[in-house]
Amino acid sequence: DTKQFDKLIRMYSRSKLPEKEVALVIIGRGEKENYLKSIINELKLNDHVHLIGFQDNPYKYFAKAKFLVLTSLFEGLPMVLLESLAAGTPVIAWDCPTGPSEIIEHENNGLLIENQNEDKFIEAMNTFLINDQLYQNCKRHTVDSIKKFDLEQIGREWLQLLNNDQ
């Protein structure tokens, strides 16, 4: 399971988020949905973890979220990170082999966590609750941090590269 939602739910249960009434909302559908529901029941998180299925417009959820977490084993260019940052929402993700490190500037627009280090990931989620100065700094830089992914900007850079090559 590349998304590792089961691991996310378990890490969430060990964090301060449930006691602070910060819900975990998981968007999307998959064949592991019943398995995830059983974990939620086992950990008595029914009031805190919500599986809302596929959403045509996930942007409204990103905009309301305190932060977005990405627990994938690997990613190409994770659009969900760009969408979250575009909505002004900081992100927390593993530093998996490709993807997140291209987007996340650690402690500037989110937190990039040692790959598969669950304790560090839990610590990061707690940090965004406790350290408001760091959280606000990351939130302040979200939108500007993704300008380099703007299609017009990428086009200008390619033109400049091609013109310099002549």
Tab-separated table of N, CA and C in Angstrom:
chain	number	residue	atom	x	y	z
A	1	ASP	N	0.845	-1.190	0.000
A	1	ASP	CA	0.000	0.000	0.000
A	1	ASP	C	0.884	1.245	0.000
A	2	THR	N	1.023	1.889	-1.126
A	2	THR	CA	1.954	3.009	-1.248
A	2	THR	C	1.537	4.248	-0.459
A	3	LYS	N	0.254	4.454	-0.250
A	3	LYS	CA	-0.206	5.652	0.477
A	3	LYS	C	-0.014	5.517	1.984
A	4	GLN	N	0.022	4.294	2.494
A	4	GLN	CA	0.265	4.005	3.910
A	4	GLN	C	-0.737	4.686	4.848
A	5	PHE	N	-2.007	4.704	4.465
A	5	PHE	CA	-3.016	5.321	5.324
A	5	PHE	C	-3.143	4.587	6.655
A	6	ASP	N	-2.921	3.272	6.662
A	6	ASP	CA	-2.969	2.523	7.926
A	6	ASP	C	-1.909	3.043	8.893
A	7	LYS	N	-0.720	3.276	8.379
A	7	LYS	CA	0.365	3.820	9.198
A	7	LYS	C	0.011	5.234	9.665
A	8	LEU	N	-0.580	6.028	8.783
A	8	LEU	CA	-0.981	7.389	9.142
A	8	LEU	C	-1.985	7.373	10.294
A	9	ILE	N	-2.984	6.503	10.214
A	9	ILE	CA	-4.001	6.435	11.268
A	9	ILE	C	-3.357	6.055	12.600
A	10	ARG	N	-2.444	5.110	12.567
A	10	ARG	CA	-1.760	4.697	13.808
A	10	ARG	C	-0.884	5.827	14.359
A	11	MET	N	-0.190	6.539	13.487
A	11	MET	CA	0.628	7.670	13.952
A	11	MET	C	-0.266	8.769	14.523
A	12	TYR	N	-1.360	9.042	13.847
A	12	TYR	CA	-2.327	10.035	14.324
A	12	TYR	C	-2.784	9.673	15.736
A	13	SER	N	-3.074	8.392	15.972
A	13	SER	CA	-3.563	7.957	17.287
A	13	SER	C	-2.521	8.170	18.382
A	14	ARG	N	-1.239	8.168	18.014
A	14	ARG	CA	-0.146	8.361	18.979
A	14	ARG	C	0.230	9.830	19.133
A	15	SER	N	-0.361	10.692	18.321
A	15	SER	CA	-0.051	12.128	18.379
A	15	SER	C	-0.982	12.837	19.360
A	16	LYS	N	-0.781	14.139	19.504
A	16	LYS	CA	-1.649	14.967	20.342
A	16	LYS	C	-2.905	15.432	19.594
A	17	LEU	N	-2.990	15.137	18.305
A	17	LEU	CA	-4.104	15.637	17.495
A	17	LEU	C	-5.479	15.204	18.011
A	18	PRO	N	-5.701	13.921	18.322
A	18	PRO	CA	-7.047	13.547	18.790
A	18	PRO	C	-7.461	14.276	20.068
A	19	GLU	N	-6.540	14.390	21.029
A	19	GLU	CA	-6.893	15.056	22.291
A	19	GLU	C	-7.121	16.554	22.108
A	20	LYS	N	-6.549	17.127	21.063
A	20	LYS	CA	-6.754	18.555	20.758
A	20	LYS	C	-7.927	18.757	19.805
A	21	GLU	N	-8.670	17.667	19.544
A	21	GLU	CA	-9.858	17.717	18.681
A	21	GLU	C	-9.533	18.123	17.238
A	22	VAL	N	-8.347	17.759	16.774
A	22	VAL	CA	-7.977	17.978	15.372
A	22	VAL	C	-8.265	16.677	14.633
A	23	ALA	N	-9.212	16.719	13.719
A	23	ALA	CA	-9.642	15.515	12.997
A	23	ALA	C	-8.641	15.146	11.906
A	24	LEU	N	-8.648	13.880	11.555
A	24	LEU	CA	-7.898	13.382	10.404
A	24	LEU	C	-8.917	13.055	9.323
A	25	VAL	N	-8.816	13.748	8.192
A	25	VAL	CA	-9.735	13.538	7.073
A	25	VAL	C	-8.935	12.910	5.934
A	26	ILE	N	-9.359	11.733	5.503
A	26	ILE	CA	-8.674	11.027	4.415
A	26	ILE	C	-9.574	11.062	3.187
A	27	ILE	N	-9.032	11.659	2.114
A	27	ILE	CA	-9.774	11.805	0.862
A	27	ILE	C	-9.330	10.712	-0.104
A	28	GLY	N	-10.286	10.089	-0.774
A	28	GLY	CA	-9.967	9.086	-1.783
A	28	GLY	C	-10.612	7.748	-1.475
A	29	ARG	N	-10.639	6.911	-2.474
A	29	ARG	CA	-11.203	5.562	-2.351
A	29	ARG	C	-10.106	4.548	-2.641
A	30	GLY	N	-10.303	3.367	-2.085
A	30	GLY	CA	-9.347	2.304	-2.354
A	30	GLY	C	-9.850	0.986	-1.819
A	31	GLU	N	-9.154	-0.058	-2.208
A	31	GLU	CA	-9.584	-1.392	-1.803
A	31	GLU	C	-9.329	-1.673	-0.328
A	32	LYS	N	-8.561	-0.826	0.345
A	32	LYS	CA	-8.251	-1.027	1.765
A	32	LYS	C	-9.226	-0.311	2.692
A	33	GLU	N	-10.305	0.220	2.161
A	33	GLU	CA	-11.225	1.030	2.965
A	33	GLU	C	-11.763	0.274	4.182
A	34	ASN	N	-12.188	-0.969	4.005
A	34	ASN	CA	-12.702	-1.752	5.140
A	34	ASN	C	-11.614	-2.024	6.171
A	35	TYR	N	-10.408	-2.290	5.695
A	35	TYR	CA	-9.271	-2.493	6.598
A	35	TYR	C	-9.015	-1.221	7.416
A	36	LEU	N	-9.047	-0.070	6.758
A	36	LEU	CA	-8.837	1.199	7.461
A	36	LEU	C	-9.933	1.436	8.492
A	37	LYS	N	-11.170	1.120	8.137
A	37	LYS	CA	-12.286	1.267	9.084
A	37	LYS	C	-12.079	0.382	10.307
A	38	SER	N	-11.544	-0.815	10.102
A	38	SER	CA	-11.301	-1.712	11.239
A	38	SER	C	-10.220	-1.143	12.166
A	39	ILE	N	-9.200	-0.515	11.599
A	39	ILE	CA	-8.160	0.125	12.419
A	39	ILE	C	-8.760	1.288	13.204
A	40	ILE	N	-9.574	2.090	12.535
A	40	ILE	CA	-10.228	3.230	13.188
A	40	ILE	C	-11.076	2.741	14.363
A	41	ASN	N	-11.832	1.666	14.163
A	41	ASN	CA	-12.648	1.083	15.240
A	41	ASN	C	-11.774	0.545	16.369
A	42	GLU	N	-10.740	-0.195	15.993
A	42	GLU	CA	-9.827	-0.798	16.975
A	42	GLU	C	-9.199	0.272	17.869
A	43	LEU	N	-8.838	1.404	17.282
A	43	LEU	CA	-8.185	2.487	18.033
A	43	LEU	C	-9.195	3.468	18.635
A	44	LYS	N	-10.485	3.179	18.452
A	44	LYS	CA	-11.567	4.019	18.985
A	44	LYS	C	-11.437	5.475	18.516
A	45	LEU	N	-11.238	5.615	17.220
A	45	LEU	CA	-11.043	6.941	16.621
A	45	LEU	C	-12.211	7.354	15.728
A	46	ASN	N	-13.358	6.699	15.871
A	46	ASN	CA	-14.499	6.968	14.988
A	46	ASN	C	-14.916	8.437	14.978
A	47	ASP	N	-14.747	9.127	16.092
A	47	ASP	CA	-15.123	10.544	16.159
A	47	ASP	C	-14.043	11.460	15.599
A	48	HIS	N	-12.868	10.906	15.321
A	48	HIS	CA	-11.727	11.738	14.936
A	48	HIS	C	-11.212	11.503	13.517
A	49	VAL	N	-11.392	10.298	12.987
A	49	VAL	CA	-10.871	9.967	11.656
A	49	VAL	C	-12.045	9.779	10.702
A	50	HIS	N	-12.002	10.501	9.586
A	50	HIS	CA	-13.105	10.487	8.626
A	50	HIS	C	-12.594	10.091	7.242
A	51	LEU	N	-13.141	9.010	6.699
A	51	LEU	CA	-12.838	8.577	5.331
A	51	LEU	C	-13.952	9.126	4.456
A	52	ILE	N	-13.653	10.151	3.671
A	52	ILE	CA	-14.728	10.831	2.932
A	52	ILE	C	-14.782	10.459	1.455
A	53	GLY	N	-13.942	9.532	1.025
A	53	GLY	CA	-14.005	9.066	-0.357
A	53	GLY	C	-13.485	10.084	-1.355
A	54	PHE	N	-13.694	9.775	-2.617
A	54	PHE	CA	-13.257	10.651	-3.709
A	54	PHE	C	-14.027	11.967	-3.660
A	55	GLN	N	-13.334	13.064	-3.915
A	55	GLN	CA	-13.960	14.389	-3.934
A	55	GLN	C	-13.616	15.082	-5.252
A	56	ASP	N	-14.649	15.597	-5.938
A	56	ASP	CA	-14.410	16.360	-7.170
A	56	ASP	C	-13.592	17.608	-6.890
A	57	ASN	N	-13.843	18.223	-5.739
A	57	ASN	CA	-13.152	19.457	-5.390
A	57	ASN	C	-12.477	19.315	-4.029
A	58	PRO	N	-11.305	18.677	-3.988
A	58	PRO	CA	-10.624	18.534	-2.701
A	58	PRO	C	-10.051	19.855	-2.190
A	59	TYR	N	-9.966	20.857	-3.075
A	59	TYR	CA	-9.369	22.147	-2.724
A	59	TYR	C	-10.034	22.756	-1.488
A	60	LYS	N	-11.369	22.615	-1.372
A	60	LYS	CA	-12.066	23.210	-0.227
A	60	LYS	C	-11.624	22.550	1.080
A	61	TYR	N	-11.247	21.277	1.019
A	61	TYR	CA	-10.741	20.595	2.213
A	61	TYR	C	-9.325	21.065	2.538
A	62	PHE	N	-8.507	21.248	1.496
A	62	PHE	CA	-7.151	21.754	1.722
A	62	PHE	C	-7.203	23.130	2.374
A	63	ALA	N	-8.095	23.972	1.886
A	63	ALA	CA	-8.191	25.348	2.385
A	63	ALA	C	-8.608	25.395	3.853
A	64	LYS	N	-9.402	24.424	4.304
A	64	LYS	CA	-9.867	24.403	5.695
A	64	LYS	C	-8.915	23.656	6.626
A	65	ALA	N	-8.017	22.869	6.065
A	65	ALA	CA	-7.133	22.030	6.882
A	65	ALA	C	-6.101	22.870	7.623
A	66	LYS	N	-5.720	22.410	8.800
A	66	LYS	CA	-4.610	23.049	9.519
A	66	LYS	C	-3.319	22.753	8.767
A	67	PHE	N	-3.149	21.497	8.362
A	67	PHE	CA	-2.015	21.100	7.525
A	67	PHE	C	-2.372	19.812	6.807
A	68	LEU	N	-1.604	19.493	5.770
A	68	LEU	CA	-1.800	18.269	5.004
A	68	LEU	C	-0.638	17.328	5.305
A	69	VAL	N	-0.934	16.040	5.418
A	69	VAL	CA	0.136	15.058	5.614
A	69	VAL	C	0.167	14.102	4.425
A	70	LEU	N	1.377	13.753	4.013
A	70	LEU	CA	1.573	12.813	2.909
A	70	LEU	C	2.484	11.702	3.416
A	71	THR	N	1.959	10.486	3.453
A	71	THR	CA	2.720	9.356	3.999
A	71	THR	C	3.064	8.320	2.931
A	72	SER	N	3.055	8.720	1.678
A	72	SER	CA	3.336	7.785	0.578
A	72	SER	C	4.758	7.241	0.658
A	73	LEU	N	4.910	5.976	0.247
A	73	LEU	CA	6.237	5.363	0.161
A	73	LEU	C	7.074	6.033	-0.918
A	74	PHE	N	6.426	6.412	-2.021
A	74	PHE	CA	7.104	7.120	-3.102
A	74	PHE	C	6.079	7.937	-3.862
A	75	GLU	N	6.552	8.962	-4.520
A	75	GLU	CA	5.702	9.854	-5.313
A	75	GLU	C	6.513	10.324	-6.505
A	76	GLY	N	5.826	10.732	-7.561
A	76	GLY	CA	6.490	11.407	-8.672
A	76	GLY	C	6.556	12.874	-8.284
A	77	LEU	N	5.687	13.665	-8.864
A	77	LEU	CA	5.502	15.047	-8.433
A	77	LEU	C	4.124	15.072	-7.771
A	78	PRO	N	4.081	15.029	-6.446
A	78	PRO	CA	2.787	14.907	-5.764
A	78	PRO	C	1.940	16.171	-5.883
A	79	MET	N	0.975	16.128	-6.792
A	79	MET	CA	0.090	17.276	-7.018
A	79	MET	C	-0.628	17.688	-5.742
A	80	VAL	N	-0.933	16.723	-4.875
A	80	VAL	CA	-1.652	17.039	-3.642
A	80	VAL	C	-0.852	18.033	-2.789
A	81	LEU	N	0.468	17.943	-2.814
A	81	LEU	CA	1.285	18.909	-2.066
A	81	LEU	C	1.166	20.296	-2.684
A	82	LEU	N	1.246	20.366	-4.011
A	82	LEU	CA	1.117	21.657	-4.696
A	82	LEU	C	-0.263	22.261	-4.462
A	83	GLU	N	-1.303	21.429	-4.509
A	83	GLU	CA	-2.674	21.916	-4.298
A	83	GLU	C	-2.856	22.432	-2.875
A	84	SER	N	-2.301	21.725	-1.918
A	84	SER	CA	-2.398	22.153	-0.526
A	84	SER	C	-1.677	23.484	-0.318
A	85	LEU	N	-0.469	23.582	-0.834
A	85	LEU	CA	0.298	24.827	-0.702
A	85	LEU	C	-0.404	25.976	-1.415
A	86	ALA	N	-1.000	25.707	-2.574
A	86	ALA	CA	-1.749	26.737	-3.306
A	86	ALA	C	-2.938	27.228	-2.491
A	87	ALA	N	-3.476	26.356	-1.635
A	87	ALA	CA	-4.610	26.721	-0.778
A	87	ALA	C	-4.146	27.428	0.497
A	88	GLY	N	-2.831	27.601	0.645
A	88	GLY	CA	-2.308	28.271	1.830
A	88	GLY	C	-2.147	27.348	3.024
A	89	THR	N	-2.091	26.050	2.769
A	89	THR	CA	-2.007	25.064	3.847
A	89	THR	C	-0.636	24.389	3.844
A	90	PRO	N	0.112	24.497	4.951
A	90	PRO	CA	1.422	23.848	5.044
A	90	PRO	C	1.305	22.328	4.966
A	91	VAL	N	2.430	21.671	4.710
A	91	VAL	CA	2.436	20.225	4.500
A	91	VAL	C	3.507	19.539	5.347
A	92	ILE	N	3.241	18.274	5.647
A	92	ILE	CA	4.219	17.404	6.303
A	92	ILE	C	4.305	16.148	5.444
A	93	ALA	N	5.528	15.735	5.098
A	93	ALA	CA	5.687	14.536	4.262
A	93	ALA	C	7.005	13.853	4.570
A	94	TRP	N	7.023	12.543	4.275
A	94	TRP	CA	8.283	11.804	4.333
A	94	TRP	C	9.217	12.359	3.256
A	95	ASP	N	10.488	12.294	3.511
A	95	ASP	CA	11.480	12.598	2.482
A	95	ASP	C	11.723	11.309	1.693
A	96	CYS	N	10.688	10.886	0.946
A	96	CYS	CA	10.777	9.643	0.172
A	96	CYS	C	11.640	9.887	-1.073
A	97	PRO	N	12.051	8.819	-1.763
A	97	PRO	CA	13.043	8.950	-2.835
A	97	PRO	C	12.814	10.072	-3.859
A	98	THR	N	11.592	10.323	-4.276
A	98	THR	CA	11.361	11.414	-5.228
A	98	THR	C	10.110	12.174	-4.844
A	99	GLY	N	10.033	13.415	-5.233
A	99	GLY	CA	8.800	14.187	-5.093
A	99	GLY	C	8.789	15.231	-4.001
A	100	PRO	N	8.509	14.840	-2.745
A	100	PRO	CA	8.316	15.853	-1.708
A	100	PRO	C	9.489	16.813	-1.522
A	101	SER	N	10.719	16.321	-1.630
A	101	SER	CA	11.871	17.207	-1.414
A	101	SER	C	12.009	18.247	-2.527
A	102	GLU	N	11.344	18.015	-3.668
A	102	GLU	CA	11.332	19.008	-4.747
A	102	GLU	C	10.394	20.168	-4.418
A	103	ILE	N	9.458	19.932	-3.506
A	103	ILE	CA	8.398	20.895	-3.221
A	103	ILE	C	8.523	21.499	-1.827
A	104	ILE	N	8.801	20.650	-0.847
A	104	ILE	CA	8.823	21.118	0.543
A	104	ILE	C	10.178	21.718	0.875
A	105	GLU	N	10.127	22.935	1.367
A	105	GLU	CA	11.306	23.615	1.900
A	105	GLU	C	11.161	23.521	3.412
A	106	HIS	N	11.950	22.638	4.031
A	106	HIS	CA	11.793	22.306	5.448
A	106	HIS	C	11.765	23.559	6.325
A	107	GLU	N	10.714	23.650	7.126
A	107	GLU	CA	10.459	24.748	8.060
A	107	GLU	C	10.207	26.081	7.358
A	108	ASN	N	9.959	26.051	6.050
A	108	ASN	CA	9.610	27.264	5.311
A	108	ASN	C	8.182	27.192	4.760
A	109	ASN	N	7.795	26.044	4.194
A	109	ASN	CA	6.412	25.857	3.731
A	109	ASN	C	5.825	24.545	4.257
A	110	GLY	N	6.613	23.850	5.049
A	110	GLY	CA	6.175	22.586	5.615
A	110	GLY	C	7.322	21.893	6.318
A	111	LEU	N	7.109	20.630	6.635
A	111	LEU	CA	8.122	19.841	7.329
A	111	LEU	C	8.411	18.584	6.518
A	112	LEU	N	9.674	18.360	6.237
A	112	LEU	CA	10.133	17.197	5.481
A	112	LEU	C	10.787	16.249	6.484
A	113	ILE	N	10.232	15.055	6.616
A	113	ILE	CA	10.602	14.141	7.691
A	113	ILE	C	11.397	12.958	7.156
A	114	GLU	N	12.414	12.551	7.930
A	114	GLU	CA	13.216	11.380	7.572
A	114	GLU	C	12.293	10.232	7.162
A	115	ASN	N	12.566	9.658	6.010
A	115	ASN	CA	11.682	8.654	5.417
A	115	ASN	C	11.401	7.491	6.371
A	116	GLN	N	10.118	7.241	6.607
A	116	GLN	CA	9.601	6.128	7.404
A	116	GLN	C	9.958	6.200	8.888
A	117	ASN	N	10.399	7.354	9.378
A	117	ASN	CA	10.660	7.519	10.809
A	117	ASN	C	9.361	7.985	11.472
A	118	GLU	N	8.608	7.025	12.005
A	118	GLU	CA	7.288	7.325	12.553
A	118	GLU	C	7.353	8.288	13.737
A	119	ASP	N	8.327	8.104	14.618
A	119	ASP	CA	8.433	8.992	15.783
A	119	ASP	C	8.649	10.435	15.348
A	120	LYS	N	9.490	10.641	14.340
A	120	LYS	CA	9.740	12.001	13.831
A	120	LYS	C	8.496	12.572	13.158
A	121	PHE	N	7.725	11.711	12.487
A	121	PHE	CA	6.507	12.174	11.824
A	121	PHE	C	5.484	12.622	12.866
A	122	ILE	N	5.323	11.829	13.917
A	122	ILE	CA	4.405	12.189	15.008
A	122	ILE	C	4.857	13.493	15.648
A	123	GLU	N	6.152	13.607	15.876
A	123	GLU	CA	6.719	14.832	16.449
A	123	GLU	C	6.407	16.036	15.560
A	124	ALA	N	6.488	15.855	14.252
A	124	ALA	CA	6.198	16.950	13.314
A	124	ALA	C	4.735	17.380	13.405
A	125	MET	N	3.818	16.411	13.464
A	125	MET	CA	2.399	16.759	13.590
A	125	MET	C	2.157	17.521	14.890
A	126	ASN	N	2.774	17.065	15.979
A	126	ASN	CA	2.636	17.755	17.261
A	126	ASN	C	3.254	19.150	17.206
A	127	THR	N	4.371	19.271	16.509
A	127	THR	CA	5.058	20.564	16.397
A	127	THR	C	4.159	21.612	15.765
A	128	PHE	N	3.428	21.242	14.712
A	128	PHE	CA	2.533	22.215	14.076
A	128	PHE	C	1.396	22.637	15.002
A	129	LEU	N	1.080	21.830	16.005
A	129	LEU	CA	0.068	22.219	16.994
A	129	LEU	C	0.655	23.124	18.068
A	130	ILE	N	1.878	22.819	18.483
A	130	ILE	CA	2.483	23.467	19.648
A	130	ILE	C	3.270	24.723	19.283
A	131	ASN	N	4.020	24.675	18.191
A	131	ASN	CA	4.910	25.776	17.820
A	131	ASN	C	4.216	26.680	16.800
A	132	ASP	N	3.444	27.628	17.309
A	132	ASP	CA	2.658	28.483	16.416
A	132	ASP	C	3.550	29.374	15.556
A	133	GLN	N	4.692	29.784	16.075
A	133	GLN	CA	5.601	30.635	15.296
A	133	GLN	C	6.090	29.892	14.049
A	134	LEU	N	6.517	28.655	14.216
A	134	LEU	CA	6.966	27.852	13.073
A	134	LEU	C	5.802	27.593	12.119
A	135	TYR	N	4.652	27.232	12.681
A	135	TYR	CA	3.476	26.957	11.854
A	135	TYR	C	3.107	28.182	11.011
A	136	GLN	N	3.034	29.350	11.641
A	136	GLN	CA	2.658	30.575	10.922
A	136	GLN	C	3.699	30.935	9.867
A	137	ASN	N	4.975	30.700	10.162
A	137	ASN	CA	6.027	30.945	9.175
A	137	ASN	C	5.810	30.061	7.945
A	138	CYS	N	5.539	28.787	8.171
A	138	CYS	CA	5.297	27.869	7.046
A	138	CYS	C	4.050	28.283	6.274
A	139	LYS	N	2.998	28.645	6.999
A	139	LYS	CA	1.738	29.047	6.364
A	139	LYS	C	1.949	30.298	5.500
A	140	ARG	N	2.743	31.227	6.007
A	140	ARG	CA	2.992	32.493	5.304
A	140	ARG	C	3.704	32.269	3.961
A	141	HIS	N	4.506	31.222	3.859
A	141	HIS	CA	5.312	30.991	2.650
A	141	HIS	C	4.720	29.974	1.677
A	142	THR	N	3.539	29.444	1.975
A	142	THR	CA	2.993	28.359	1.150
A	142	THR	C	2.836	28.742	-0.317
A	143	VAL	N	2.082	29.788	-0.578
A	143	VAL	CA	1.727	30.131	-1.967
A	143	VAL	C	2.962	30.550	-2.765
A	144	ASP	N	3.798	31.411	-2.183
A	144	ASP	CA	5.000	31.857	-2.898
A	144	ASP	C	5.949	30.699	-3.206
A	145	SER	N	5.957	29.685	-2.339
A	145	SER	CA	6.918	28.590	-2.500
A	145	SER	C	6.660	27.732	-3.736
A	146	ILE	N	5.467	27.826	-4.309
A	146	ILE	CA	5.176	26.968	-5.472
A	146	ILE	C	5.187	27.733	-6.788
A	147	LYS	N	5.571	28.993	-6.759
A	147	LYS	CA	5.600	29.779	-8.004
A	147	LYS	C	6.536	29.178	-9.040
A	148	LYS	N	7.572	28.494	-8.578
A	148	LYS	CA	8.514	27.866	-9.522
A	148	LYS	C	7.866	26.739	-10.324
A	149	PHE	N	6.686	26.273	-9.884
A	149	PHE	CA	5.969	25.218	-10.600
A	149	PHE	C	4.915	25.771	-11.547
A	150	ASP	N	4.818	27.098	-11.636
A	150	ASP	CA	3.870	27.758	-12.529
A	150	ASP	C	4.270	27.479	-13.980
A	151	LEU	N	3.312	27.105	-14.814
A	151	LEU	CA	3.607	26.745	-16.207
A	151	LEU	C	4.276	27.872	-16.979
A	152	GLU	N	3.831	29.106	-16.758
A	152	GLU	CA	4.457	30.235	-17.462
A	152	GLU	C	5.914	30.382	-17.049
A	153	GLN	N	6.184	30.219	-15.749
A	153	GLN	CA	7.553	30.317	-15.249
A	153	GLN	C	8.415	29.210	-15.848
A	154	ILE	N	7.898	28.009	-15.892
A	154	ILE	CA	8.644	26.883	-16.473
A	154	ILE	C	8.911	27.142	-17.956
A	155	GLY	N	7.918	27.674	-18.671
A	155	GLY	CA	8.090	28.011	-20.088
A	155	GLY	C	9.181	29.047	-20.295
A	156	ARG	N	9.191	30.089	-19.455
A	156	ARG	CA	10.235	31.127	-19.550
A	156	ARG	C	11.620	30.527	-19.319
A	157	GLU	N	11.730	29.631	-18.338
A	157	GLU	CA	13.026	29.016	-18.042
A	157	GLU	C	13.506	28.143	-19.199
A	158	TRP	N	12.593	27.410	-19.842
A	158	TRP	CA	12.965	26.597	-21.001
A	158	TRP	C	13.416	27.490	-22.157
A	159	LEU	N	12.677	28.575	-22.404
A	159	LEU	CA	13.064	29.498	-23.479
A	159	LEU	C	14.443	30.085	-23.222
A	160	GLN	N	14.680	30.481	-21.979
A	160	GLN	CA	15.982	31.045	-21.627
A	160	GLN	C	17.083	30.004	-21.834
A	161	LEU	N	16.825	28.787	-21.427
A	161	LEU	CA	17.792	27.710	-21.588
A	161	LEU	C	18.072	27.452	-23.068
A	162	LEU	N	17.012	27.389	-23.879
A	162	LEU	CA	17.169	27.135	-25.310
A	162	LEU	C	17.876	28.295	-26.009
A	163	ASN	N	17.550	29.526	-25.623
A	163	ASN	CA	18.193	30.698	-26.225
A	163	ASN	C	19.666	30.775	-25.859
A	164	ASN	N	20.015	30.372	-24.654
A	164	ASN	CA	21.413	30.387	-24.218
A	164	ASN	C	22.225	29.298	-24.899
A	165	ASP	N	21.550	28.290	-25.411
A	165	ASP	CA	22.215	27.151	-26.031
A	165	ASP	C	22.625	27.450	-27.473
A	166	GLN	N	22.113	28.550	-28.036
A	166	GLN	CA	22.391	28.838	-29.451
A	166	GLN	C	23.690	29.553	-29.660
